[in-house]
Amino acid sequence: LENQNQSKLAESVALLALSLGPRSAAAHDRLAELDFRRGQRDAAIEWLKKWEKIYPTDPTPIARRALIEHARSGPREALPTWRSTAPGE
């Protein structure tokens, strides 16, 4: 859907998936991706934080958040987030 310039429809489908499965990592990931691609990095980070709250041992949302922070502010801002994905942190 997104590739056909129907990002609002893609977002609606992802929100529907989230309403049907509020703990869906895939729905959170997709919503974060859609916001990121639209340049809404803060909104993307919020979706990743919600995903992280649901699955605190999954490093994927933390790593993705670190990549967004790196793109937005550079490595200095991303490093603490990235380090939190390391085992034992």
CSV table of N, CA and C in Angstrom, one decimal, residues 6-70:
chain,number,residue,atom,x,y,z
A,6,GLN,N,-0.1,5.4,-1.0
A,6,GLN,CA,-1.3,5.3,-0.2
A,6,GLN,C,-0.9,5.1,1.3
A,7,SER,N,0.0,6.0,1.8
A,7,SER,CA,0.5,5.8,3.1
A,7,SER,C,-0.6,6.0,4.2
A,8,LYS,N,-1.6,6.8,3.9
A,8,LYS,CA,-2.7,6.9,4.9
A,8,LYS,C,-3.5,5.6,5.0
A,9,LEU,N,-3.7,5.0,3.9
A,9,LEU,CA,-4.4,3.7,3.9
A,9,LEU,C,-3.5,2.6,4.6
A,10,ALA,N,-2.2,2.6,4.3
A,10,ALA,CA,-1.3,1.7,5.0
A,10,ALA,C,-1.3,1.9,6.5
A,11,GLU,N,-1.3,3.2,6.9
A,11,GLU,CA,-1.4,3.5,8.3
A,11,GLU,C,-2.7,3.0,8.9
A,12,SER,N,-3.8,3.2,8.2
A,12,SER,CA,-5.1,2.7,8.7
A,12,SER,C,-5.1,1.2,8.9
A,13,VAL,N,-4.5,0.5,8.0
A,13,VAL,CA,-4.4,-1.0,8.1
A,13,VAL,C,-3.6,-1.4,9.3
A,14,ALA,N,-2.5,-0.7,9.5
A,14,ALA,CA,-1.6,-1.0,10.6
A,14,ALA,C,-2.3,-0.7,11.9
A,15,LEU,N,-3.0,0.4,12.0
A,15,LEU,CA,-3.8,0.8,13.2
A,15,LEU,C,-4.9,-0.2,13.5
A,16,LEU,N,-5.5,-0.7,12.4
A,16,LEU,CA,-6.5,-1.8,12.6
A,16,LEU,C,-5.9,-3.1,13.1
A,17,ALA,N,-4.7,-3.4,12.6
A,17,ALA,CA,-4.0,-4.6,13.1
A,17,ALA,C,-3.6,-4.4,14.5
A,18,LEU,N,-3.2,-3.2,14.9
A,18,LEU,CA,-2.9,-2.9,16.3
A,18,LEU,C,-4.1,-3.0,17.2
A,19,SER,N,-5.3,-2.6,16.7
A,19,SER,CA,-6.5,-2.7,17.5
A,19,SER,C,-6.9,-4.1,17.7
A,20,LEU,N,-6.6,-4.9,16.7
A,20,LEU,CA,-7.0,-6.4,16.8
A,20,LEU,C,-6.0,-7.1,17.7
A,21,GLY,N,-4.7,-6.7,17.7
A,21,GLY,CA,-3.7,-7.3,18.4
A,21,GLY,C,-2.8,-6.2,19.1
A,22,PRO,N,-3.3,-5.7,20.2
A,22,PRO,CA,-2.6,-4.6,20.9
A,22,PRO,C,-1.1,-4.9,21.2
A,23,ARG,N,-0.8,-6.1,21.3
A,23,ARG,CA,0.6,-6.5,21.7
A,23,ARG,C,1.4,-6.9,20.5
A,24,SER,N,0.9,-6.6,19.3
A,24,SER,CA,1.6,-7.0,18.0
A,24,SER,C,2.9,-6.1,17.8
A,25,ALA,N,4.0,-6.8,17.9
A,25,ALA,CA,5.2,-6.2,17.6
A,25,ALA,C,5.3,-5.7,16.1
A,26,ALA,N,4.7,-6.5,15.2
A,26,ALA,CA,4.7,-6.2,13.8
A,26,ALA,C,3.9,-4.9,13.5
A,27,ALA,N,2.8,-4.7,14.2
A,27,ALA,CA,2.0,-3.5,14.0
A,27,ALA,C,2.7,-2.3,14.5
A,28,HIS,N,3.4,-2.4,15.7
A,28,HIS,CA,4.1,-1.3,16.2
A,28,HIS,C,5.3,-0.9,15.3
A,29,ASP,N,6.0,-2.0,14.8
A,29,ASP,CA,7.1,-1.8,13.9
A,29,ASP,C,6.7,-1.1,12.6
A,30,ARG,N,5.5,-1.5,12.1
A,30,ARG,CA,5.0,-0.9,10.8
A,30,ARG,C,4.6,0.5,11.0
A,31,LEU,N,4.0,0.8,12.1
A,31,LEU,CA,3.6,2.2,12.4
A,31,LEU,C,4.8,3.1,12.6
A,32,ALA,N,5.8,2.6,13.3
A,32,ALA,CA,7.1,3.3,13.4
A,32,ALA,C,7.7,3.6,12.1
A,33,GLU,N,7.7,2.5,11.2
A,33,GLU,CA,8.3,2.7,9.9
A,33,GLU,C,7.6,3.7,9.0
A,34,LEU,N,6.3,3.7,9.1
A,34,LEU,CA,5.5,4.7,8.3
A,34,LEU,C,5.8,6.1,8.7
A,35,ASP,N,5.8,6.3,10.1
A,35,ASP,CA,6.1,7.6,10.6
A,35,ASP,C,7.5,8.0,10.2
A,36,PHE,N,8.5,7.1,10.3
A,36,PHE,CA,9.9,7.5,9.9
A,36,PHE,C,10.0,7.9,8.5
A,37,ARG,N,9.3,7.1,7.6
A,37,ARG,CA,9.4,7.4,6.2
A,37,ARG,C,8.7,8.7,5.8
A,38,ARG,N,7.8,9.2,6.7
A,38,ARG,CA,7.1,10.5,6.4
A,38,ARG,C,7.9,11.6,7.1
A,39,GLY,N,9.1,11.3,7.7
A,39,GLY,CA,9.9,12.3,8.4
A,39,GLY,C,9.4,12.6,9.8
A,40,GLN,N,8.5,11.8,10.3
A,40,GLN,CA,8.0,12.1,11.7
A,40,GLN,C,8.8,11.2,12.6
A,41,ARG,N,10.0,11.6,12.9
A,41,ARG,CA,10.9,10.7,13.7
A,41,ARG,C,10.5,10.6,15.1
A,42,ASP,N,10.0,11.7,15.7
A,42,ASP,CA,9.5,11.7,17.1
A,42,ASP,C,8.3,10.7,17.3
A,43,ALA,N,7.4,10.7,16.3
A,43,ALA,CA,6.3,9.8,16.4
A,43,ALA,C,6.8,8.3,16.2
A,44,ALA,N,7.8,8.1,15.3
A,44,ALA,CA,8.3,6.8,15.1
A,44,ALA,C,9.0,6.3,16.4
A,45,ILE,N,9.7,7.2,17.1
A,45,ILE,CA,10.3,6.8,18.3
A,45,ILE,C,9.3,6.4,19.4
A,46,GLU,N,8.2,7.2,19.4
A,46,GLU,CA,7.1,6.8,20.4
A,46,GLU,C,6.5,5.5,20.1
A,47,TRP,N,6.3,5.1,18.9
A,47,TRP,CA,5.8,3.7,18.6
A,47,TRP,C,6.8,2.7,19.0
A,48,LEU,N,8.1,3.0,18.8
A,48,LEU,CA,9.2,2.0,19.2
A,48,LEU,C,9.2,1.9,20.8
A,49,LYS,N,9.0,3.0,21.5
A,49,LYS,CA,9.0,3.0,22.9
A,49,LYS,C,7.8,2.2,23.4
A,50,LYS,N,6.6,2.3,22.8
A,50,LYS,CA,5.5,1.5,23.2
A,50,LYS,C,5.7,0.0,23.0
A,51,TRP,N,6.4,-0.3,21.8
A,51,TRP,CA,6.7,-1.7,21.6
A,51,TRP,C,7.7,-2.2,22.6
A,52,GLU,N,8.7,-1.4,23.0
A,52,GLU,CA,9.7,-1.8,24.0
A,52,GLU,C,9.0,-2.0,25.3
A,53,LYS,N,8.0,-1.2,25.7
A,53,LYS,CA,7.3,-1.5,26.9
A,53,LYS,C,6.6,-2.8,27.0
A,54,ILE,N,6.0,-3.2,25.9
A,54,ILE,CA,5.3,-4.5,25.8
A,54,ILE,C,6.3,-5.7,25.8
A,55,TYR,N,7.4,-5.5,25.1
A,55,TYR,CA,8.4,-6.6,25.1
A,55,TYR,C,9.8,-6.0,25.5
A,56,PRO,N,10.0,-5.9,26.8
A,56,PRO,CA,11.2,-5.2,27.3
A,56,PRO,C,12.5,-6.0,27.0
A,57,THR,N,12.4,-7.3,26.7
A,57,THR,CA,13.6,-8.0,26.5
A,57,THR,C,14.0,-8.1,25.0
A,58,ASP,N,13.1,-7.6,24.1
A,58,ASP,CA,13.4,-7.6,22.7
A,58,ASP,C,14.2,-6.4,22.3
A,59,PRO,N,15.4,-6.6,21.8
A,59,PRO,CA,16.3,-5.5,21.5
A,59,PRO,C,16.0,-4.8,20.2
A,60,THR,N,15.1,-5.3,19.4
A,60,THR,CA,14.8,-4.7,18.1
A,60,THR,C,14.3,-3.3,18.2
A,61,PRO,N,13.3,-3.0,19.0
A,61,PRO,CA,12.8,-1.6,19.1
A,61,PRO,C,13.8,-0.6,19.6
A,62,ILE,N,14.7,-1.1,20.5
A,62,ILE,CA,15.7,-0.2,21.1
A,62,ILE,C,16.8,0.1,20.0
A,63,ALA,N,17.2,-1.0,19.2
A,63,ALA,CA,18.1,-0.8,18.2
A,63,ALA,C,17.6,0.1,17.1
A,64,ARG,N,16.3,0.0,16.7
A,64,ARG,CA,15.7,0.9,15.7
A,64,ARG,C,15.7,2.3,16.2
A,65,ARG,N,15.3,2.4,17.5
A,65,ARG,CA,15.3,3.8,18.1
A,65,ARG,C,16.7,4.4,18.0
A,66,ALA,N,17.7,3.6,18.3
A,66,ALA,CA,19.1,4.2,18.3
A,66,ALA,C,19.5,4.6,16.9
A,67,LEU,N,19.0,3.9,15.9
A,67,LEU,CA,19.3,4.2,14.5
A,67,LEU,C,18.6,5.6,14.1
A,68,ILE,N,17.4,5.7,14.6
A,68,ILE,CA,16.7,7.0,14.3
A,68,ILE,C,17.3,8.1,15.0
A,69,GLU,N,17.7,7.9,16.2
A,69,GLU,CA,18.4,9.0,17.0
A,69,GLU,C,19.8,9.3,16.3
A,70,HIS,N,20.4,8.3,15.8
A,70,HIS,CA,21.7,8.6,15.1
A,70,HIS,C,21.4,9.4,13.8
